[in-house]
mmCIF file of C-alpha atoms in Angstrom:
data_model
loop_
_atom_site.group_PDB
_atom_site.id
_atom_site.type_symbol
_atom_site.label_atom_id
_atom_site.label_comp_id
_atom_site.label_asym_id
_atom_site.label_seq_id
_atom_site.Cartn_x
_atom_site.Cartn_y
_atom_site.Cartn_z
ATOM 1 C CA MET S 1 88.974 98.705 90.837
ATOM 2 C CA ALA S 2 90.132 100.398 87.659
ATOM 3 C CA LEU S 3 93.868 99.921 88.192
ATOM 4 C CA LYS S 4 95.424 96.455 87.774
ATOM 5 C CA PHE S 5 98.056 95.048 90.154
ATOM 6 C CA ALA S 6 101.164 95.543 87.982
ATOM 7 C CA ALA S 7 99.991 98.990 86.850
ATOM 8 C CA ALA S 8 99.504 100.068 90.480
ATOM 9 C CA ILE S 9 103.086 99.081 91.345
ATOM 10 C CA LYS S 10 104.502 100.787 88.263
ATOM 11 C CA LYS S 11 102.534 103.978 88.976
ATOM 12 C CA ALA S 12 103.532 104.049 92.649
ATOM 13 C CA ARG S 13 107.218 103.601 91.752
ATOM 14 C CA SER S 14 107.146 106.279 89.083
ATOM 15 C CA GLU S 15 105.292 108.831 91.204
ATOM 16 C CA LEU S 16 107.363 108.281 94.360
ATOM 17 C CA GLU S 17 110.595 108.636 92.404
ATOM 18 C CA THR S 18 109.321 111.871 90.841
ATOM 19 C CA LEU S 19 108.105 113.318 94.144
ATOM 20 C CA THR S 20 111.150 112.450 96.246
ATOM 21 C CA GLY S 21 113.965 112.412 93.687
ATOM 22 C CA LEU S 22 115.234 109.207 95.290
ATOM 23 C CA GLU S 23 116.460 106.148 93.410
ATOM 24 C CA LEU S 24 114.103 103.261 94.093
ATOM 25 C CA GLY S 25 115.208 99.803 95.094
ATOM 26 C CA SER S 26 112.779 96.958 95.553
ATOM 27 C CA THR S 27 109.029 96.722 95.784
ATOM 28 C CA VAL S 28 108.364 95.304 99.238
ATOM 29 C CA SER S 29 104.618 94.723 99.020
ATOM 30 C CA ALA S 30 101.408 95.746 97.288
ATOM 31 C CA HIS S 31 97.772 95.080 98.081
ATOM 32 C CA PRO S 32 94.314 96.452 97.351
ATOM 33 C CA ASP S 33 93.197 98.987 99.945
ATOM 34 C CA GLY S 34 89.551 99.982 99.722
ATOM 35 C CA ASP S 35 89.038 101.393 96.216
ATOM 36 C CA GLY S 36 92.773 101.876 95.652
ATOM 37 C CA TRP S 37 96.128 100.322 96.452
ATOM 38 C CA GLN S 38 98.824 100.459 99.091
ATOM 39 C CA VAL S 39 102.350 99.832 97.787
ATOM 40 C CA THR S 40 105.448 99.613 99.991
ATOM 41 C CA LEU S 41 108.748 100.544 98.338
ATOM 42 C CA GLU S 42 112.397 100.859 99.315
ATOM 43 C CA ALA S 43 114.338 103.912 98.192
ATOM 44 C CA ILE S 44 118.034 104.675 98.545
ATOM 45 C CA GLU S 45 118.257 107.632 100.935
ATOM 46 C CA LYS S 46 122.058 107.742 101.134
ATOM 47 C CA LYS S 47 124.628 105.865 99.057
ATOM 48 C CA SER S 48 127.668 104.567 100.899
ATOM 49 C CA ILE S 49 130.870 102.692 100.200
ATOM 50 C CA PRO S 50 130.550 99.782 100.508
ATOM 51 C CA ASP S 51 126.990 99.727 99.166
ATOM 52 C CA SER S 52 125.986 97.287 101.914
ATOM 53 C CA MET S 53 125.981 100.370 104.174
ATOM 54 C CA ASP S 54 123.497 102.310 101.993
ATOM 55 C CA ILE S 55 120.627 103.819 103.980
ATOM 56 C CA LEU S 56 117.251 102.698 102.649
ATOM 57 C CA GLY S 57 113.929 104.388 103.342
ATOM 58 C CA ILE S 58 110.806 102.233 103.346
ATOM 59 C CA PHE S 59 107.819 104.134 101.994
ATOM 60 C CA GLU S 60 104.110 103.328 102.002
ATOM 61 C CA VAL S 61 102.344 104.812 98.980
ATOM 62 C CA ASN S 62 98.542 104.992 98.812
ATOM 63 C CA LEU S 63 96.902 105.216 95.386
ATOM 64 C CA ASP S 64 93.270 105.922 94.629
ATOM 65 C CA ALA S 65 91.277 103.838 92.108
ATOM 66 C CA GLU S 66 92.645 105.887 89.183
ATOM 67 C CA GLY S 67 96.270 105.513 90.305
ATOM 68 C CA ASN S 68 96.750 108.985 91.756
ATOM 69 C CA ILE S 69 98.828 109.211 94.930
ATOM 70 C CA SER S 70 96.653 110.246 97.831
ATOM 71 C CA GLU S 71 99.395 109.874 100.442
ATOM 72 C CA PHE S 72 102.938 108.637 100.963
ATOM 73 C CA ASN S 73 104.951 108.215 104.139
ATOM 74 C CA ARG S 74 108.419 107.021 105.030
ATOM 75 C CA VAL S 75 107.650 104.435 107.683
ATOM 76 C CA ARG S 76 111.201 103.435 108.613
ATOM 77 C CA MET S 77 114.839 103.460 107.562
ATOM 78 C CA ARG S 78 117.481 100.740 107.593
ATOM 79 C CA LYS S 79 120.990 99.954 106.397
ATOM 80 C CA ARG S 80 121.012 97.693 103.342
ATOM 81 C CA ILE S 81 123.091 95.139 105.249
ATOM 82 C CA ASP S 82 120.551 94.872 108.088
ATOM 83 C CA ILE S 83 118.099 92.026 108.009
ATOM 84 C CA ASP S 84 114.531 93.302 108.117
ATOM 85 C CA GLU S 85 113.083 91.243 110.966
ATOM 86 C CA ASN S 86 109.625 92.818 110.454
ATOM 87 C CA ALA S 87 109.231 91.231 107.020
#
């Protein structure tokens, strides 16, 4: 696997932000997936006042061995204040 763990996360964050134009929040998870990586990220879909009511999109980003995005999908949405019981 050519891409190291931290580099895969950094690349996924940078590319998803560029592709969607959304401000990214936290990195939820990352793991090797075949010859590449799967990285799960939270992005702010809609800012609200108070910010605890922000709407967050959770995205899965698949990278190939060189760090190129092969696919990304928004898998769910939640309010920032909501506890993620699936975590």
